[in-house]
mmCIF file of C-alpha atoms and ligand atoms in Angstrom:
data_model
loop_
_atom_site.group_PDB
_atom_site.id
_atom_site.type_symbol
_atom_site.label_atom_id
_atom_site.label_comp_id
_atom_site.label_asym_id
_atom_site.label_seq_id
_atom_site.Cartn_x
_atom_site.Cartn_y
_atom_site.Cartn_z
ATOM 1 C CA UNK B 7 33.562 -11.788 -32.283
ATOM 2 C CA UNK B 8 32.137 -10.341 -29.150
ATOM 3 C CA UNK B 9 28.427 -9.750 -29.164
ATOM 4 C CA UNK B 10 27.480 -6.631 -27.309
ATOM 5 C CA UNK B 11 24.329 -6.885 -25.278
ATOM 6 C CA UNK B 12 23.004 -3.563 -24.053
ATOM 7 C CA UNK B 13 23.188 -3.285 -20.285
ATOM 8 C CA UNK B 14 19.773 -2.257 -19.093
ATOM 9 C CA UNK B 15 19.689 -0.097 -15.973
ATOM 10 C CA UNK B 16 18.015 -1.408 -12.836
ATOM 11 C CA UNK B 17 14.845 0.339 -11.761
ATOM 12 C CA UNK B 18 13.856 1.355 -8.239
ATOM 13 C CA UNK B 19 10.151 0.671 -7.745
ATOM 14 C CA UNK B 20 8.040 1.441 -4.670
ATOM 15 C CA UNK B 21 5.274 -0.908 -3.521
ATOM 16 C CA UNK B 22 2.294 0.379 -1.512
ATOM 17 C CA UNK B 23 0.298 -2.600 -0.369
ATOM 18 C CA UNK B 24 -2.872 -2.306 1.658
ATOM 19 C CA UNK B 25 -6.574 -2.884 1.878
ATOM 20 C CA UNK B 26 -7.375 0.727 0.923
ATOM 21 C CA UNK B 27 -10.796 0.502 2.557
ATOM 22 C CA UNK B 28 -10.882 3.351 1.499
ATOM 23 C CA UNK B 29 -7.722 5.017 0.134
ATOM 24 C CA UNK B 30 -7.058 8.298 1.995
ATOM 25 C CA UNK B 31 -4.610 11.192 1.814
ATOM 26 C CA UNK B 32 -2.232 9.485 4.290
ATOM 27 C CA UNK B 33 -1.559 6.805 1.658
ATOM 28 C CA UNK B 34 -1.074 9.373 -1.100
ATOM 29 C CA UNK B 35 1.208 11.660 0.908
ATOM 30 C CA UNK B 36 3.475 8.805 2.008
ATOM 31 C CA UNK B 37 3.773 7.356 -1.510
ATOM 32 C CA UNK B 38 4.501 10.771 -3.008
ATOM 33 C CA UNK B 39 7.142 11.702 -0.405
ATOM 34 C CA UNK B 40 8.909 8.343 -0.564
ATOM 35 C CA UNK B 41 8.903 8.322 -4.380
ATOM 36 C CA UNK B 42 10.512 11.782 -4.483
ATOM 37 C CA UNK B 43 12.943 11.389 -1.589
ATOM 38 C CA UNK B 44 14.228 7.947 -2.628
ATOM 39 C CA UNK B 45 14.063 8.883 -6.343
ATOM 40 C CA UNK B 46 11.922 5.882 -7.220
ATOM 41 C CA UNK B 47 10.841 5.447 -10.816
ATOM 42 C CA UNK B 48 7.264 4.737 -9.758
ATOM 43 C CA UNK B 49 5.072 3.508 -6.921
ATOM 44 C CA UNK B 50 2.682 0.617 -7.534
ATOM 45 C CA UNK B 51 -0.415 0.500 -5.358
ATOM 46 C CA UNK B 52 -1.436 -3.119 -4.804
ATOM 47 C CA UNK B 53 -4.799 -3.604 -3.104
ATOM 48 C CA UNK B 54 -5.115 -6.954 -1.335
ATOM 49 C CA UNK B 55 -7.829 -9.501 -2.009
ATOM 50 C CA UNK B 56 -8.003 -10.388 1.688
ATOM 51 C CA UNK B 57 -5.745 -8.878 4.325
ATOM 52 C CA UNK B 58 -3.881 -11.777 6.005
ATOM 53 C CA UNK B 59 -4.119 -10.454 9.562
ATOM 54 C CA UNK B 60 -6.993 -8.009 9.721
ATOM 55 C CA UNK B 61 -10.474 -8.938 10.667
ATOM 56 C CA UNK B 62 -12.011 -8.417 7.259
ATOM 57 C CA UNK B 63 -15.713 -8.307 8.006
ATOM 58 C CA UNK B 64 -15.574 -4.553 7.405
ATOM 59 C CA UNK B 65 -13.680 -4.918 4.143
ATOM 60 C CA UNK B 66 -15.893 -3.913 1.265
ATOM 61 C CA UNK B 67 -15.853 -5.507 -2.176
ATOM 62 C CA UNK B 68 -12.569 -5.264 -4.092
ATOM 63 C CA UNK B 69 -14.394 -3.672 -7.035
ATOM 64 C CA UNK B 70 -15.256 -0.596 -4.949
ATOM 65 C CA UNK B 71 -11.821 -0.369 -3.306
ATOM 66 C CA UNK B 72 -10.231 -0.513 -6.778
ATOM 67 C CA UNK B 73 -12.631 2.081 -8.215
ATOM 68 C CA UNK B 74 -11.686 4.498 -5.415
ATOM 69 C CA UNK B 75 -7.971 3.869 -5.972
ATOM 70 C CA UNK B 76 -8.428 4.593 -9.693
ATOM 71 C CA UNK B 77 -10.063 7.907 -8.842
ATOM 72 C CA UNK B 78 -7.360 8.779 -6.308
ATOM 73 C CA UNK B 79 -4.381 7.861 -8.500
ATOM 74 C CA UNK B 80 -5.596 9.282 -11.833
ATOM 75 C CA UNK B 81 -3.249 11.888 -13.219
ATOM 76 C CA UNK B 82 -0.493 11.395 -10.622
ATOM 77 C CA UNK B 83 2.739 10.884 -12.541
ATOM 78 C CA UNK B 84 4.480 7.736 -11.331
ATOM 79 C CA UNK B 85 1.571 6.213 -9.406
ATOM 80 C CA UNK B 86 0.114 3.040 -10.807
ATOM 81 C CA UNK B 87 -2.312 0.360 -9.813
ATOM 82 C CA UNK B 88 -1.510 -3.357 -9.976
ATOM 83 C CA UNK B 89 -4.365 -5.781 -9.397
ATOM 84 C CA UNK B 90 -2.296 -8.956 -9.161
ATOM 85 C CA UNK B 91 -3.344 -9.759 -5.559
ATOM 86 C CA UNK B 92 -7.027 -9.393 -6.387
ATOM 87 C CA UNK B 93 -6.552 -11.501 -9.538
ATOM 88 C CA UNK B 94 -4.789 -14.185 -7.435
ATOM 89 C CA UNK B 95 -7.541 -14.137 -4.789
ATOM 90 C CA UNK B 96 -7.411 -15.701 -1.343
ATOM 91 C CA UNK B 97 -5.172 -14.389 1.405
ATOM 92 C CA UNK B 98 -2.739 -11.825 0.061
ATOM 93 C CA UNK B 99 0.776 -12.519 1.244
ATOM 94 C CA UNK B 100 3.341 -9.909 0.279
ATOM 95 C CA UNK B 101 5.987 -12.610 -0.082
ATOM 96 C CA UNK B 102 3.999 -14.295 -2.910
ATOM 97 C CA UNK B 103 3.440 -10.915 -4.561
ATOM 98 C CA UNK B 104 7.109 -9.941 -4.543
ATOM 99 C CA UNK B 105 8.192 -13.329 -5.899
ATOM 100 C CA UNK B 106 5.738 -12.880 -8.773
ATOM 101 C CA UNK B 107 6.818 -9.269 -9.435
ATOM 102 C CA UNK B 108 10.501 -10.229 -9.488
ATOM 103 C CA UNK B 109 9.750 -13.013 -11.948
ATOM 104 C CA UNK B 110 7.954 -10.535 -14.213
ATOM 105 C CA UNK B 111 10.490 -7.702 -13.830
ATOM 106 C CA UNK B 112 13.968 -9.062 -13.089
ATOM 107 C CA UNK B 113 15.528 -5.600 -13.437
ATOM 108 C CA UNK B 114 13.418 -3.964 -10.732
ATOM 109 C CA UNK B 115 14.578 -3.347 -7.158
ATOM 110 C CA UNK B 116 11.601 -3.229 -4.840
ATOM 111 C CA UNK B 117 11.088 -0.786 -1.963
ATOM 112 C CA UNK B 118 8.249 -1.882 0.281
ATOM 113 C CA UNK B 119 6.627 1.248 1.714
ATOM 114 C CA UNK B 120 5.062 0.598 5.126
ATOM 115 C CA UNK B 121 3.503 2.630 7.908
ATOM 116 C CA UNK B 122 5.046 2.266 11.375
ATOM 117 C CA UNK B 123 2.166 -0.013 12.472
ATOM 118 C CA UNK B 124 3.123 -2.503 9.763
ATOM 119 C CA UNK B 125 6.845 -2.231 10.531
ATOM 120 C CA UNK B 126 6.074 -3.257 14.115
ATOM 121 C CA UNK B 127 4.099 -6.192 12.768
ATOM 122 C CA UNK B 128 6.704 -7.496 10.304
ATOM 123 C CA UNK B 129 7.980 -10.354 12.522
ATOM 124 C CA UNK B 130 4.563 -12.036 12.182
ATOM 125 C CA UNK B 131 4.517 -11.915 8.366
ATOM 126 C CA UNK B 132 4.445 -15.002 6.167
ATOM 127 C CA UNK B 133 8.020 -16.004 5.124
ATOM 128 C CA UNK B 134 9.347 -12.741 6.511
ATOM 129 C CA UNK B 135 13.038 -13.717 6.529
ATOM 130 C CA UNK B 136 12.873 -14.610 2.848
ATOM 131 C CA UNK B 137 10.902 -11.451 2.060
ATOM 132 C CA UNK B 138 13.515 -9.365 3.892
ATOM 133 C CA UNK B 139 16.147 -10.618 1.448
ATOM 134 C CA UNK B 140 14.046 -9.694 -1.591
ATOM 135 C CA UNK B 141 13.062 -6.091 -0.784
ATOM 136 C CA UNK B 142 14.168 -2.961 1.033
ATOM 137 C CA UNK B 143 11.752 -1.932 3.786
ATOM 138 C CA UNK B 144 10.862 1.768 3.816
ATOM 139 C CA UNK B 145 9.165 3.068 6.950
ATOM 140 C CA UNK B 146 6.878 6.059 7.356
ATOM 141 C CA UNK B 147 6.097 7.301 10.864
ATOM 142 C CA UNK B 148 2.518 7.127 12.027
ATOM 143 C CA UNK B 149 1.119 8.843 15.124
ATOM 144 C CA UNK B 150 0.682 6.340 17.940
ATOM 145 C CA UNK B 151 3.229 3.800 16.695
ATOM 146 C CA UNK B 152 6.884 3.351 17.596
ATOM 147 C CA UNK B 153 9.772 3.084 15.178
ATOM 148 C CA UNK B 154 10.981 -0.160 16.693
ATOM 149 C CA UNK B 155 11.979 -2.588 13.983
ATOM 150 C CA UNK B 156 13.457 -6.078 13.939
ATOM 151 C CA UNK B 157 14.573 -5.678 10.308
ATOM 152 C CA UNK B 158 16.633 -2.959 8.606
ATOM 153 C CA UNK B 159 14.360 -0.063 7.637
ATOM 154 C CA UNK B 160 14.981 3.156 5.746
ATOM 155 C CA UNK B 161 12.827 5.720 7.588
ATOM 156 C CA UNK B 162 11.684 8.517 5.309
ATOM 157 C CA UNK B 163 10.860 11.824 6.930
ATOM 158 C CA UNK B 164 7.337 12.843 5.889
ATOM 159 C CA UNK B 165 4.630 14.935 7.551
ATOM 160 C CA UNK B 166 2.909 12.530 9.964
ATOM 161 C CA UNK B 167 -0.742 11.983 9.156
ATOM 162 C CA UNK B 168 -3.160 10.815 11.851
ATOM 163 C CA UNK B 169 -5.735 9.499 9.401
ATOM 164 C CA UNK B 170 -6.753 5.868 8.986
ATOM 165 C CA UNK B 171 -9.323 4.088 6.855
ATOM 166 C CA UNK B 172 -10.891 2.872 10.117
ATOM 167 C CA UNK B 173 -11.448 6.488 11.200
ATOM 168 C CA UNK B 174 -12.957 7.372 7.821
ATOM 169 C CA UNK B 175 -15.366 4.418 7.966
ATOM 170 C CA UNK B 176 -16.427 5.536 11.463
ATOM 171 C CA UNK B 177 -16.985 9.118 10.360
ATOM 172 C CA UNK B 178 -19.117 8.050 7.400
ATOM 173 C CA UNK B 179 -21.194 5.689 9.503
ATOM 174 C CA UNK B 180 -21.754 8.508 12.017
ATOM 175 C CA UNK B 181 -22.799 10.874 9.201
ATOM 176 C CA UNK B 182 -19.805 13.130 9.848
ATOM 177 C CA UNK B 183 -17.948 14.832 6.988
ATOM 178 C CA UNK B 184 -14.787 13.376 5.448
ATOM 179 C CA UNK B 185 -13.860 16.536 3.547
ATOM 180 C CA UNK B 186 -10.076 16.826 2.957
ATOM 181 C CA UNK B 187 -9.438 13.333 4.398
ATOM 182 C CA UNK B 188 -9.892 11.589 1.049
ATOM 183 C CA UNK B 189 -9.704 13.025 -2.496
ATOM 184 C CA UNK B 190 -12.949 14.764 -3.562
ATOM 185 C CA UNK B 191 -13.732 12.118 -6.171
ATOM 186 C CA UNK B 192 -13.346 9.339 -3.598
ATOM 187 C CA UNK B 193 -15.667 11.192 -1.245
ATOM 188 C CA UNK B 194 -18.243 11.543 -4.045
ATOM 189 C CA UNK B 195 -17.951 7.812 -4.847
ATOM 190 C CA UNK B 196 -18.518 6.818 -1.196
ATOM 191 C CA UNK B 197 -21.583 9.038 -1.076
ATOM 192 C CA UNK B 198 -22.991 7.892 -4.417
ATOM 193 C CA UNK B 199 -22.640 4.195 -3.543
ATOM 194 C CA UNK B 200 -23.701 4.629 0.058
ATOM 195 C CA UNK B 201 -20.561 2.879 1.320
ATOM 196 C CA UNK B 202 -19.717 2.465 5.020
ATOM 197 C CA UNK B 203 -23.122 3.596 6.232
ATOM 198 C CA UNK B 204 -23.734 0.616 8.460
ATOM 199 C CA UNK B 205 -21.542 -1.282 10.864
HETATM 200 P P1 ATP O 8 -7.262 0.475 8.407
HETATM 201 O O1 ATP O 8 -7.563 1.479 9.482
HETATM 202 O O2 ATP O 8 -8.462 -0.112 7.752
HETATM 203 O O3 ATP O 8 -6.236 -0.557 8.800
HETATM 204 P P2 ATP O 8 -5.189 2.067 7.144
HETATM 205 O O4 ATP O 8 -5.412 3.532 7.194
HETATM 206 O O5 ATP O 8 -4.218 1.483 8.131
HETATM 207 O O6 ATP O 8 -6.587 1.335 7.198
HETATM 208 P P3 ATP O 8 -4.253 0.251 5.163
HETATM 209 O O7 ATP O 8 -4.870 0.014 3.837
HETATM 210 O O8 ATP O 8 -4.454 -0.753 6.245
HETATM 211 O O9 ATP O 8 -4.752 1.704 5.667
HETATM 212 O O10 ATP O 8 -2.693 0.526 5.049
HETATM 213 C C1 ATP O 8 -1.920 0.440 3.898
HETATM 214 C C2 ATP O 8 -0.506 0.891 4.232
HETATM 215 O O11 ATP O 8 -0.501 2.302 4.498
HETATM 216 C C3 ATP O 8 0.086 0.253 5.506
HETATM 217 O O12 ATP O 8 1.488 0.080 5.308
HETATM 218 C C4 ATP O 8 -0.165 1.303 6.575
HETATM 219 O O13 ATP O 8 0.769 1.219 7.640
HETATM 220 C C5 ATP O 8 0.046 2.573 5.769
HETATM 221 N N1 ATP O 8 -0.664 3.741 6.298
HETATM 222 C C6 ATP O 8 -1.987 3.986 6.232
HETATM 223 N N2 ATP O 8 -2.289 5.169 6.779
HETATM 224 C C7 ATP O 8 -1.118 5.705 7.193
HETATM 225 C C8 ATP O 8 -0.760 6.929 7.870
HETATM 226 N N3 ATP O 8 -1.701 7.819 8.205
HETATM 227 N N4 ATP O 8 0.546 7.136 8.165
HETATM 228 C C9 ATP O 8 1.484 6.220 7.831
HETATM 229 N N5 ATP O 8 1.219 5.055 7.207
HETATM 230 C C10 ATP O 8 -0.063 4.793 6.891
HETATM 231 MG MG1 MG O 9 -4.176 -0.614 8.423
#
């Protein structure tokens, strides 16, 4: 007797890692475009506990970065939030995260969505050659950065957005508006909590 086991389909899942200090429309536009153009089932936003390379003295508490992501992602079909890096704590290495995700979801194929600045930086990443075998890198152009890459990258054509979290933090600390640069609810949260007012 042959026992039939149902063959479950593999799932294409996008990963948007970052510090999201704070999340801005550049992040949302790139995730949305990549999800649609590559026909991904979903995109998981994974805020880091501590960025491995960035100087993190300006990084605000994870609780506030997560609260802003919740506000920004609410109601967007296919966007979800995974707090595994914050739960793990310490330096957040993408390699560790992908190993853990693949253990939890063996049927998922992961597409790591990265801005051009990060693509340039890949050669310096922790266990990069092993990571490169576990995921597909998806690049999104970013004004001011080249599309040079040492690893195979699928470049997705999206409107280029010259917005960064650094620029938003500067604007807030200079008492300039951030209208249209972040979702309205994120803007209200920053104002209510008095985030990014001092350097
Ligand atoms: P910061 O200025 O603090 O570094 P950021 O705007 O670069 O903030 P991150 O949280 O560092 O945001 O980035 C998360 C991911 O989003 C990275 O892969 C980064 O390259 C990408 N990214 C952020 N903003 C853009 C943008 N405007 N265009 C393309 N990619 C972007
Ligand atoms: Mg950055």
